mmCIF file of C-alpha atoms in Angstrom:
data_model
loop_
_atom_site.group_PDB
_atom_site.id
_atom_site.type_symbol
_atom_site.label_atom_id
_atom_site.label_comp_id
_atom_site.label_asym_id
_atom_site.label_seq_id
_atom_site.Cartn_x
_atom_site.Cartn_y
_atom_site.Cartn_z
ATOM 1 C CA MET A 22 29.260 134.916 41.983
ATOM 2 C CA ARG A 23 30.167 135.736 42.110
ATOM 3 C CA LEU A 24 31.587 136.627 42.526
ATOM 4 C CA SER A 25 29.122 136.641 42.663
ATOM 5 C CA VAL A 26 26.471 138.637 43.355
ATOM 6 C CA ALA A 27 25.536 136.525 40.430
ATOM 7 C CA ILE A 28 29.023 137.162 38.731
ATOM 8 C CA ALA A 29 29.798 139.903 36.438
ATOM 9 C CA ALA A 30 29.543 139.353 32.684
ATOM 10 C CA LEU A 31 31.714 141.746 30.755
ATOM 11 C CA ALA A 32 30.605 140.948 27.175
ATOM 12 C CA THR A 33 27.950 142.998 25.479
ATOM 13 C CA LEU A 34 25.430 142.613 22.632
ATOM 14 C CA ILE A 35 25.927 145.832 20.599
ATOM 15 C CA THR A 36 23.939 146.710 17.577
ATOM 16 C CA PRO A 37 25.214 148.943 14.783
ATOM 17 C CA VAL A 38 23.731 152.020 16.456
ATOM 18 C CA LEU A 39 25.508 151.169 19.779
ATOM 19 C CA GLY A 40 22.557 149.936 21.574
ATOM 20 C CA VAL A 41 22.661 146.788 23.642
ATOM 21 C CA GLY A 42 20.374 143.931 22.614
ATOM 22 C CA GLU A 43 18.190 141.826 24.922
ATOM 23 C CA TRP A 44 20.065 139.953 27.676
ATOM 24 C CA GLY A 45 23.256 141.996 26.882
ATOM 25 C CA GLN A 46 25.238 143.788 29.612
ATOM 26 C CA CYS A 47 24.522 147.538 30.016
ATOM 27 C CA GLY A 48 26.313 148.419 33.226
ATOM 28 C CA GLY A 49 28.146 147.330 36.401
ATOM 29 C CA ILE A 50 31.546 147.782 38.214
ATOM 30 C CA ASN A 51 34.383 148.059 35.806
ATOM 31 C CA TYR A 52 32.102 147.784 32.880
ATOM 32 C CA THR A 53 33.118 150.214 29.998
ATOM 33 C CA GLY A 54 30.739 149.309 27.196
ATOM 34 C CA SER A 55 27.497 150.850 26.010
ATOM 35 C CA LYS A 56 24.883 151.579 28.668
ATOM 36 C CA THR A 57 22.078 152.258 26.221
ATOM 37 C CA CYS A 58 19.619 149.419 25.503
ATOM 38 C CA ASP A 59 17.841 148.823 22.227
ATOM 39 C CA SER A 60 14.361 150.244 21.974
ATOM 40 C CA GLY A 61 11.847 148.625 24.152
ATOM 41 C CA LEU A 62 14.451 147.350 26.535
ATOM 42 C CA VAL A 63 15.464 148.692 29.955
ATOM 43 C CA CYS A 64 18.775 148.366 31.682
ATOM 44 C CA VAL A 65 18.059 146.253 34.758
ATOM 45 C CA TYR A 66 20.345 145.783 37.921
ATOM 46 C CA ILE A 67 21.270 142.090 38.307
ATOM 47 C CA ASN A 68 24.160 142.521 40.688
ATOM 48 C CA ASP A 69 26.846 145.131 41.353
ATOM 49 C CA TRP A 70 28.923 143.896 38.517
ATOM 50 C CA TYR A 71 26.252 143.232 35.959
ATOM 51 C CA TYR A 72 23.294 145.134 34.663
ATOM 52 C CA GLN A 73 21.288 143.504 31.803
ATOM 53 C CA CYS A 74 18.951 144.805 29.046
ATOM 54 C CA GLN A 75 15.445 143.184 29.460
ATOM 55 C CA LYS A 76 11.955 143.614 28.165
ATOM 56 C CA GLY A 77 8.979 144.418 30.496
ATOM 57 C CA ALA A 78 11.219 145.912 33.221
ATOM 58 C CA THR A 79 10.716 149.142 35.001
ATOM 59 C CA THR A 80 13.403 151.779 35.191
ATOM 60 C CA SER A 81 13.439 151.597 38.971
ATOM 61 C CA SER A 82 14.880 148.127 38.794
ATOM 62 C CA SER A 83 18.151 149.500 37.566
ATOM 63 C CA THR A 84 18.891 151.235 40.783
ATOM 64 C CA ARG A 85 21.187 149.248 43.003
ATOM 65 C CA ALA A 86 22.176 149.490 46.693
ATOM 66 C CA THR A 87 25.269 151.672 46.857
ATOM 67 C CA SER A 88 26.532 150.061 50.069
ATOM 68 C CA THR A 89 27.067 146.564 48.345
ATOM 69 C CA SER A 90 28.915 148.144 45.480
ATOM 70 C CA SER A 91 31.380 150.056 47.695
ATOM 71 C CA THR A 92 32.338 147.028 49.581
ATOM 72 C CA ARG A 93 32.849 144.973 46.486
ATOM 73 C CA SER A 94 35.027 147.497 44.900
ATOM 74 C CA SER A 95 37.241 147.925 48.045
ATOM 75 C CA SER A 96 37.348 144.105 48.415
ATOM 76 C CA SER A 97 38.919 143.679 45.013
ATOM 77 C CA THR A 98 41.907 145.787 46.077
ATOM 78 C CA SER A 99 42.555 143.643 49.082
ATOM 79 C CA ARG A 100 42.286 140.463 46.883
ATOM 80 C CA SER A 101 44.836 141.832 44.450
ATOM 81 C CA SER A 102 47.354 142.786 47.150
ATOM 82 C CA SER A 103 47.169 139.348 48.592
ATOM 83 C CA SER A 104 48.155 137.524 45.371
ATOM 84 C CA THR A 105 51.898 137.889 45.964
ATOM 85 C CA SER A 106 51.844 136.164 49.402
ATOM 86 C CA ARG A 107 49.456 133.563 48.294
ATOM 87 C CA SER A 108 51.577 132.667 45.192
ATOM 88 C CA SER A 109 54.679 132.376 47.366
ATOM 89 C CA SER A 110 53.227 129.571 49.417
ATOM 90 C CA SER A 111 53.002 127.243 46.371
ATOM 91 C CA SER A 112 56.254 125.523 46.927
ATOM 92 C CA SER A 113 54.681 123.157 49.450
ATOM 93 C CA SER A 114 51.982 121.808 47.169
ATOM 94 C CA THR A 115 51.901 118.539 45.464
ATOM 95 C CA PRO A 116 53.189 119.065 41.917
ATOM 96 C CA SER A 117 50.401 119.522 39.415
ATOM 97 C CA SER A 118 50.643 119.715 35.602
ATOM 98 C CA SER A 119 48.871 122.414 33.794
ATOM 99 C CA SER A 120 49.184 120.375 30.600
ATOM 100 C CA GLY A 121 49.036 116.736 29.756
ATOM 101 C CA SER A 122 47.705 113.994 32.007
ATOM 102 C CA CYS A 123 47.004 114.321 35.689
ATOM 103 C CA SER A 124 48.428 111.333 37.549
ATOM 104 C CA ASN A 125 47.531 109.829 40.875
ATOM 105 C CA ARG A 126 44.232 111.532 41.138
ATOM 106 C CA THR A 127 41.073 111.013 43.244
ATOM 107 C CA LYS A 128 37.924 111.741 41.229
ATOM 108 C CA PHE A 129 35.503 114.217 42.742
ATOM 109 C CA LYS A 130 32.334 112.922 44.190
ATOM 110 C CA TYR A 131 30.520 116.058 43.173
ATOM 111 C CA PHE A 132 31.403 117.703 39.876
ATOM 112 C CA GLY A 133 29.236 120.021 37.827
ATOM 113 C CA VAL A 134 28.086 123.674 37.449
ATOM 114 C CA ASN A 135 26.470 126.481 39.217
ATOM 115 C CA GLU A 136 22.900 127.281 37.831
ATOM 116 C CA SER A 137 22.576 130.948 38.400
ATOM 117 C CA SER A 138 19.336 132.842 37.502
ATOM 118 C CA ALA A 139 16.779 132.601 40.430
ATOM 119 C CA GLU A 140 18.972 135.186 42.278
ATOM 120 C CA PHE A 141 18.916 137.685 39.438
ATOM 121 C CA GLY A 142 17.298 141.001 39.992
ATOM 122 C CA GLN A 143 18.776 141.330 43.472
ATOM 123 C CA THR A 144 17.042 144.619 44.515
ATOM 124 C CA LYS A 145 13.670 143.336 43.147
ATOM 125 C CA TRP A 146 11.789 141.735 46.067
ATOM 126 C CA PRO A 147 9.657 139.631 45.464
ATOM 127 C CA GLY A 148 10.313 140.357 41.824
ATOM 128 C CA VAL A 149 8.450 138.937 38.824
ATOM 129 C CA LEU A 150 9.189 135.487 37.509
ATOM 130 C CA GLY A 151 10.291 135.815 33.931
ATOM 131 C CA THR A 152 11.143 139.417 34.224
ATOM 132 C CA ASP A 153 13.326 139.866 37.266
ATOM 133 C CA TYR A 154 14.544 136.313 37.612
ATOM 134 C CA THR A 155 13.910 132.875 36.289
ATOM 135 C CA TRP A 156 14.628 129.174 37.255
ATOM 136 C CA PRO A 157 17.272 127.045 35.709
ATOM 137 C CA SER A 158 16.292 125.101 32.547
ATOM 138 C CA PRO A 159 15.709 121.369 32.839
ATOM 139 C CA SER A 160 17.448 121.045 29.405
ATOM 140 C CA SER A 161 20.555 122.473 30.954
ATOM 141 C CA VAL A 162 20.608 119.775 33.662
ATOM 142 C CA ASP A 163 20.019 117.127 31.014
ATOM 143 C CA TYR A 164 23.004 118.403 28.941
ATOM 144 C CA PHE A 165 25.469 118.328 31.844
ATOM 145 C CA MET A 166 24.262 115.011 33.099
ATOM 146 C CA GLY A 167 24.654 113.655 29.613
ATOM 147 C CA LYS A 168 28.248 114.737 29.760
ATOM 148 C CA GLY A 169 28.767 112.857 33.008
ATOM 149 C CA MET A 170 28.504 115.715 35.474
ATOM 150 C CA ASN A 171 26.252 115.226 38.587
ATOM 151 C CA THR A 172 26.103 118.323 40.708
ATOM 152 C CA PHE A 173 24.222 121.657 40.273
ATOM 153 C CA ARG A 174 24.357 124.604 42.830
ATOM 154 C CA ILE A 175 20.976 126.345 42.562
ATOM 155 C CA ALA A 176 21.277 130.044 43.558
ATOM 156 C CA PHE A 177 18.219 131.759 45.038
ATOM 157 C CA LEU A 178 17.435 134.821 47.283
ATOM 158 C CA MET A 179 16.357 134.640 50.944
ATOM 159 C CA GLU A 180 14.239 137.822 50.412
ATOM 160 C CA ARG A 181 12.096 135.954 48.005
ATOM 161 C CA MET A 182 11.950 132.824 49.943
ATOM 162 C CA SER A 183 11.174 134.642 53.246
ATOM 163 C CA PRO A 184 9.255 137.725 52.355
ATOM 164 C CA ILE A 185 10.345 140.968 54.121
ATOM 165 C CA SER A 186 6.916 141.407 55.568
ATOM 166 C CA THR A 187 7.323 138.280 57.790
ATOM 167 C CA GLY A 188 11.077 138.042 57.997
ATOM 168 C CA LEU A 189 13.609 135.253 58.228
ATOM 169 C CA THR A 190 11.711 133.352 61.011
ATOM 170 C CA GLY A 191 8.394 133.575 59.239
ATOM 171 C CA SER A 192 6.749 131.206 56.600
ATOM 172 C CA PHE A 193 8.251 130.701 53.262
ATOM 173 C CA ASP A 194 6.713 132.029 49.931
ATOM 174 C CA SER A 195 5.016 128.998 48.655
ATOM 175 C CA THR A 196 5.410 129.887 44.997
ATOM 176 C CA TYR A 197 9.103 130.570 45.190
ATOM 177 C CA LEU A 198 9.639 127.460 47.340
ATOM 178 C CA ASN A 199 7.786 125.344 44.814
ATOM 179 C CA GLY A 200 9.942 126.753 42.053
ATOM 180 C CA LEU A 201 13.080 125.742 43.951
ATOM 181 C CA LYS A 202 11.645 122.322 44.739
ATOM 182 C CA THR A 203 10.679 121.732 41.116
ATOM 183 C CA ILE A 204 14.270 122.166 39.891
ATOM 184 C CA VAL A 205 15.740 120.305 42.759
ATOM 185 C CA ASN A 206 13.519 117.343 42.396
ATOM 186 C CA TYR A 207 14.262 117.347 38.645
ATOM 187 C CA ILE A 208 17.896 117.026 39.413
ATOM 188 C CA THR A 209 17.713 114.498 42.176
ATOM 189 C CA ASN A 210 15.161 112.334 40.525
ATOM 190 C CA LYS A 211 17.721 111.864 37.624
ATOM 191 C CA GLY A 212 20.391 110.828 40.226
ATOM 192 C CA GLY A 213 22.063 114.139 40.470
ATOM 193 C CA TYR A 214 22.880 116.227 43.484
ATOM 194 C CA ALA A 215 21.271 119.679 44.094
ATOM 195 C CA ILE A 216 23.025 122.193 46.251
ATOM 196 C CA LEU A 217 20.739 124.876 47.805
ATOM 197 C CA ASP A 218 22.539 128.075 47.657
ATOM 198 C CA PRO A 219 21.016 131.142 49.354
ATOM 199 C CA HIS A 220 22.989 133.716 47.392
ATOM 200 C CA ASN A 221 22.879 136.485 50.061
ATOM 201 C CA PHE A 222 26.438 137.246 51.174
ATOM 202 C CA ALA A 223 25.345 136.859 54.841
ATOM 203 C CA ARG A 224 22.738 139.695 54.392
ATOM 204 C CA TYR A 225 19.046 139.894 54.476
ATOM 205 C CA ASN A 226 17.272 143.045 53.675
ATOM 206 C CA ASN A 227 20.502 144.767 53.501
ATOM 207 C CA ALA A 228 21.584 143.899 56.983
ATOM 208 C CA ILE A 229 23.881 141.255 58.203
ATOM 209 C CA ILE A 230 21.957 138.149 59.390
ATOM 210 C CA THR A 231 22.081 137.302 63.158
ATOM 211 C CA PRO A 232 22.980 133.727 64.167
ATOM 212 C CA SER A 233 19.609 133.212 65.929
ATOM 213 C CA GLN A 234 17.670 134.091 62.775
ATOM 214 C CA PHE A 235 19.942 132.074 60.637
ATOM 215 C CA GLN A 236 19.545 128.976 62.814
ATOM 216 C CA THR A 237 15.834 129.249 62.712
ATOM 217 C CA TRP A 238 15.702 129.832 58.952
ATOM 218 C CA TRP A 239 17.924 126.816 58.285
ATOM 219 C CA LYS A 240 15.958 124.475 60.510
ATOM 220 C CA ASN A 241 12.808 125.490 58.553
ATOM 221 C CA MET A 242 14.453 125.239 55.108
ATOM 222 C CA ALA A 243 16.258 121.870 55.840
ATOM 223 C CA SER A 244 12.867 120.490 57.014
ATOM 224 C CA GLU A 245 11.539 120.952 53.482
ATOM 225 C CA PHE A 246 14.348 118.806 51.980
ATOM 226 C CA SER A 247 15.307 116.466 54.832
ATOM 227 C CA SER A 248 13.932 113.427 53.163
ATOM 228 C CA ASN A 249 15.734 113.957 49.915
ATOM 229 C CA ALA A 250 19.368 112.355 50.261
ATOM 230 C CA ASN A 251 20.664 114.015 47.168
ATOM 231 C CA VAL A 252 20.163 117.683 48.442
ATOM 232 C CA ILE A 253 23.206 119.457 49.845
ATOM 233 C CA PHE A 254 22.983 122.599 52.035
ATOM 234 C CA ASP A 255 25.249 125.559 51.133
ATOM 235 C CA LEU A 256 24.660 127.754 54.078
ATOM 236 C CA ASN A 257 25.216 131.181 52.445
ATOM 237 C CA ASN A 258 27.138 132.430 49.477
ATOM 238 C CA GLU A 259 30.328 134.537 50.102
ATOM 239 C CA PRO A 260 30.006 136.469 53.371
ATOM 240 C CA HIS A 261 32.174 139.661 53.226
ATOM 241 C CA ASP A 262 32.930 142.837 55.134
ATOM 242 C CA MET A 263 32.536 140.855 58.442
ATOM 243 C CA SER A 264 35.058 139.294 60.759
ATOM 244 C CA ALA A 265 36.040 135.726 60.203
ATOM 245 C CA SER A 266 34.844 134.862 63.708
ATOM 246 C CA ASP A 267 31.463 136.294 62.967
ATOM 247 C CA ALA A 268 31.191 134.428 59.713
ATOM 248 C CA ALA A 269 32.164 131.189 61.529
ATOM 249 C CA ALA A 270 29.602 131.769 64.271
ATOM 250 C CA LEU A 271 26.934 132.328 61.528
ATOM 251 C CA MET A 272 27.959 129.168 59.823
ATOM 252 C CA GLN A 273 27.904 127.169 63.151
ATOM 253 C CA ALA A 274 24.290 128.511 63.794
ATOM 254 C CA GLY A 275 23.414 127.356 60.332
ATOM 255 C CA ILE A 276 24.719 123.819 60.994
ATOM 256 C CA ASN A 277 22.855 123.768 64.262
ATOM 257 C CA GLY A 278 19.617 124.739 62.437
ATOM 258 C CA VAL A 279 19.961 122.063 59.777
ATOM 259 C CA ARG A 280 20.695 119.254 62.237
ATOM 260 C CA ALA A 281 17.874 120.466 64.507
ATOM 261 C CA SER A 282 15.505 119.620 61.601
ATOM 262 C CA GLY A 283 16.780 116.058 61.530
ATOM 263 C CA ALA A 284 18.523 116.434 58.144
ATOM 264 C CA LYS A 285 21.687 114.442 57.787
ATOM 265 C CA GLN A 286 22.863 115.557 54.409
ATOM 266 C CA LEU A 287 26.191 117.248 53.529
ATOM 267 C CA ILE A 288 26.507 120.910 54.620
ATOM 268 C CA LEU A 289 28.785 123.359 52.916
ATOM 269 C CA VAL A 290 30.116 126.296 55.024
ATOM 270 C CA GLU A 291 31.641 129.614 53.641
ATOM 271 C CA GLY A 292 33.979 132.058 55.174
ATOM 272 C CA THR A 293 34.441 135.846 54.999
ATOM 273 C CA SER A 294 36.343 137.687 52.292
ATOM 274 C CA TRP A 295 34.040 136.168 49.716
ATOM 275 C CA SER A 296 35.171 132.737 50.809
ATOM 276 C CA GLY A 297 38.258 132.934 48.658
ATOM 277 C CA ALA A 298 40.609 130.069 48.673
ATOM 278 C CA TRP A 299 43.669 132.358 48.005
ATOM 279 C CA THR A 300 42.792 134.409 51.178
ATOM 280 C CA TRP A 301 41.381 131.699 53.353
ATOM 281 C CA VAL A 302 44.230 131.805 55.732
ATOM 282 C CA SER A 303 45.182 135.417 55.550
ATOM 283 C CA SER A 304 41.615 136.597 56.051
ATOM 284 C CA GLY A 305 41.405 134.869 59.479
ATOM 285 C CA ASN A 306 39.082 132.123 58.259
ATOM 286 C CA GLY A 307 41.928 129.705 58.819
ATOM 287 C CA ASP A 308 41.802 130.303 62.622
ATOM 288 C CA ALA A 309 38.146 131.008 62.994
ATOM 289 C CA PHE A 310 36.864 127.801 61.180
ATOM 290 C CA LYS A 311 39.100 125.254 62.994
ATOM 291 C CA SER A 312 36.476 125.125 65.687
ATOM 292 C CA ILE A 313 33.414 124.406 63.474
ATOM 293 C CA THR A 314 31.586 121.257 64.631
ATOM 294 C CA ASP A 315 28.840 119.003 63.337
ATOM 295 C CA PRO A 316 26.989 116.461 65.334
ATOM 296 C CA VAL A 317 26.934 114.061 62.304
ATOM 297 C CA ASN A 318 30.339 115.084 61.014
ATOM 298 C CA ASN A 319 29.103 115.658 57.452
ATOM 299 C CA PHE A 320 30.261 119.104 56.351
ATOM 300 C CA ALA A 321 32.947 120.515 54.113
ATOM 301 C CA ILE A 322 34.552 124.022 53.613
ATOM 302 C CA GLU A 323 33.367 125.670 50.643
ATOM 303 C CA MET A 324 35.804 128.106 48.864
ATOM 304 C CA HIS A 325 35.701 130.006 45.547
ATOM 305 C CA GLN A 326 38.578 130.936 43.237
ATOM 306 C CA TYR A 327 38.876 133.053 40.128
ATOM 307 C CA LEU A 328 42.038 133.442 38.232
ATOM 308 C CA ASP A 329 42.144 137.029 36.913
ATOM 309 C CA SER A 330 44.442 139.703 38.530
ATOM 310 C CA ASP A 331 42.198 140.680 41.438
ATOM 311 C CA GLY A 332 40.399 137.294 41.916
ATOM 312 C CA SER A 333 37.000 138.787 41.056
ATOM 313 C CA GLY A 334 36.231 136.721 37.966
ATOM 314 C CA THR A 335 35.502 139.751 35.927
ATOM 315 C CA SER A 336 38.273 139.527 33.354
ATOM 316 C CA ALA A 337 38.838 136.731 30.848
ATOM 317 C CA THR A 338 42.638 137.241 31.254
ATOM 318 C CA CYS A 339 44.321 134.914 33.787
ATOM 319 C CA VAL A 340 47.433 135.941 35.674
ATOM 320 C CA SER A 341 49.423 132.917 34.304
ATOM 321 C CA SER A 342 48.990 129.348 33.326
ATOM 322 C CA THR A 343 49.934 128.226 36.839
ATOM 323 C CA ILE A 344 47.855 130.694 38.908
ATOM 324 C CA GLY A 345 45.143 128.076 39.726
ATOM 325 C CA VAL A 346 47.574 125.917 41.598
ATOM 326 C CA GLU A 347 49.233 128.931 43.238
ATOM 327 C CA ARG A 348 46.035 130.319 44.635
ATOM 328 C CA LEU A 349 44.706 127.062 46.013
ATOM 329 C CA THR A 350 47.874 125.759 47.753
ATOM 330 C CA ALA A 351 47.663 127.391 51.103
ATOM 331 C CA ALA A 352 43.951 126.414 51.411
ATOM 332 C CA THR A 353 44.850 122.762 50.588
ATOM 333 C CA ASN A 354 47.586 122.715 53.185
ATOM 334 C CA TRP A 355 45.132 124.209 55.733
ATOM 335 C CA LEU A 356 42.501 121.575 55.078
ATOM 336 C CA LYS A 357 44.979 118.819 55.399
ATOM 337 C CA ALA A 358 46.505 120.231 58.628
ATOM 338 C CA ASN A 359 43.024 120.437 60.138
ATOM 339 C CA ASN A 360 41.775 117.136 58.796
ATOM 340 C CA LEU A 361 38.902 118.882 56.872
ATOM 341 C CA LYS A 362 37.306 118.390 53.516
ATOM 342 C CA GLY A 363 37.090 121.131 50.912
ATOM 343 C CA PHE A 364 34.600 121.933 48.092
ATOM 344 C CA LEU A 365 35.472 124.394 45.339
ATOM 345 C CA GLY A 366 32.041 125.906 44.881
ATOM 346 C CA GLU A 367 33.013 128.408 42.109
ATOM 347 C CA ILE A 368 35.848 128.562 39.649
ATOM 348 C CA GLY A 369 35.862 130.522 36.350
ATOM 349 C CA ALA A 370 38.256 131.989 33.754
ATOM 350 C CA GLY A 371 38.411 132.936 30.158
ATOM 351 C CA SER A 372 38.536 130.536 27.272
ATOM 352 C CA ASN A 373 42.116 131.131 26.157
ATOM 353 C CA ASP A 374 45.146 128.879 26.318
ATOM 354 C CA ALA A 375 46.505 130.429 29.538
ATOM 355 C CA CYS A 376 43.365 130.291 31.461
ATOM 356 C CA ILE A 377 42.578 126.672 30.314
ATOM 357 C CA ALA A 378 45.927 125.553 31.404
ATOM 358 C CA ALA A 379 45.354 127.323 34.735
ATOM 359 C CA VAL A 380 41.953 125.781 35.266
ATOM 360 C CA LYS A 381 43.421 122.324 34.394
ATOM 361 C CA GLY A 382 46.235 122.862 36.833
ATOM 362 C CA ALA A 383 43.740 123.862 39.485
ATOM 363 C CA LEU A 384 41.600 120.877 39.079
ATOM 364 C CA CYS A 385 44.535 118.433 38.732
ATOM 365 C CA HIS A 386 45.983 119.840 42.007
ATOM 366 C CA LEU A 387 42.542 119.275 43.859
ATOM 367 C CA GLN A 388 42.395 115.712 42.674
ATOM 368 C CA GLN A 389 45.943 114.936 43.619
ATOM 369 C CA GLN A 390 45.216 115.587 47.313
ATOM 370 C CA GLY A 391 43.917 112.148 48.221
ATOM 371 C CA GLY A 392 40.321 113.133 48.496
ATOM 372 C CA THR A 393 40.790 116.273 50.556
ATOM 373 C CA TRP A 394 38.799 118.194 47.989
ATOM 374 C CA ILE A 395 35.392 116.345 47.347
ATOM 375 C CA GLY A 396 33.992 118.612 44.528
ATOM 376 C CA ALA A 397 34.231 121.479 42.175
ATOM 377 C CA LEU A 398 31.774 123.523 40.184
ATOM 378 C CA TRP A 399 32.101 125.906 37.149
ATOM 379 C CA TRP A 400 30.664 129.457 37.358
ATOM 380 C CA ALA A 401 28.229 129.539 35.686
ATOM 381 C CA ALA A 402 25.306 128.196 33.688
ATOM 382 C CA GLY A 403 22.003 129.907 33.547
ATOM 383 C CA PRO A 404 19.528 130.944 30.811
ATOM 384 C CA TRP A 405 20.134 134.747 31.157
ATOM 385 C CA TRP A 406 23.863 135.109 30.953
ATOM 386 C CA GLY A 407 23.898 136.036 27.210
ATOM 387 C CA ASP A 408 27.328 136.304 25.936
ATOM 388 C CA TYR A 409 29.086 136.593 29.314
ATOM 389 C CA PHE A 410 32.580 135.034 28.898
ATOM 390 C CA GLN A 411 32.194 132.368 31.535
ATOM 391 C CA SER A 412 28.647 131.304 30.645
ATOM 392 C CA ILE A 413 28.502 127.640 30.129
ATOM 393 C CA GLU A 414 24.821 127.583 29.493
ATOM 394 C CA PRO A 415 24.144 125.036 26.467
ATOM 395 C CA PRO A 416 24.076 124.988 23.626
ATOM 396 C CA SER A 417 26.081 128.164 22.845
ATOM 397 C CA GLY A 418 27.561 129.641 26.090
ATOM 398 C CA ALA A 419 31.015 131.119 25.617
ATOM 399 C CA ALA A 420 32.677 128.502 27.813
ATOM 400 C CA ILE A 421 31.038 125.515 25.958
ATOM 401 C CA PRO A 422 33.538 125.271 22.968
ATOM 402 C CA ARG A 423 36.772 125.058 24.912
ATOM 403 C CA ILE A 424 36.380 125.319 28.721
ATOM 404 C CA LEU A 425 34.050 122.333 28.815
ATOM 405 C CA PRO A 426 35.908 119.787 26.591
ATOM 406 C CA GLU A 427 39.481 120.957 27.448
ATOM 407 C CA ALA A 428 39.430 122.053 31.052
ATOM 408 C CA LEU A 429 36.417 120.367 32.739
ATOM 409 C CA LEU A 430 35.488 116.958 31.199
ATOM 410 C CA PRO A 431 39.048 115.440 31.592
ATOM 411 C CA TYR A 432 38.391 115.630 35.295
ATOM 412 C CA LEU A 433 35.207 113.519 35.450
#
């Protein structure tokens, strides 16, 4: 997350002396809890919304890039202001129920969770495995596949994959690449789908990526996975603060790069304004992405949607029990009008009655569109999320007791 800059966790682990325990939150935009870690721990920057107390980290790792936080903060304001117009468009949607059964539905081909951890420590390049970042746990994959889920979006950083010293067109870091391949192969060898998610917001080394660099990078990356039919290429997570036409041009370059490698697998493209479903049309993505082409015609539009007041996914309070349907309707209508497929790459909310009804309504709406939406993923699993309210990491993530059985598993 998301919104990710690996999304914000709002919960904290607070000791009787008001210190924050290991893996607890100690800072971030809108965070109001304790910023003092227990003895022996350091408050480490994970993303603009989330700092975490960790062992063995240096104090310098808690310093974040101010340019990213300012754009994220201003973006939430525009998201909030767009909620009224987005909600008003819901009258043309297929009726969806936020409670009870969901009739006339087409099951998702791809349904699962985001696995967020290898993109942690976003200002620490290359970072230290086990200190600044880690890879998803195979036991987490086993857990969700045992429940019937089949798709896992693996977030990672381009700066770790392509070291700054050699740039986007240079060779990959072999250790980091092997880490990615290890978890990808674990998933796909069990029959699941692994989505490669460079979680970079259309930036590399704090600058917007150029289409030519992006095309080369994706040609090289796709070549590493072209023989694995169960790998999906998510070109880049949540572009923002760039025009929709520039985002579309970047995604087209990524498609061209993947296909130049000979890879034929599914590609997911994302738009500007954090690829939000509720702002897909109003942000300009609707016009800019009509002309996206793929020589093998195997791509889908990836959108993200959170259900709190500003659509950031930082509050466990949902606007209403019907906000899920309301925020997806215009995007659904756009997909149908343009004969395109959609993929909800991130959805998240709190574990309460209103949010559960809203998530159920959203997923039911997606499945009632005759196959227009091909997949959906919860944000997020991952071993370092602590008590973050959207964590679905087994066995005890906050979303495990209610979200999983009540809002997700009924849509398998």
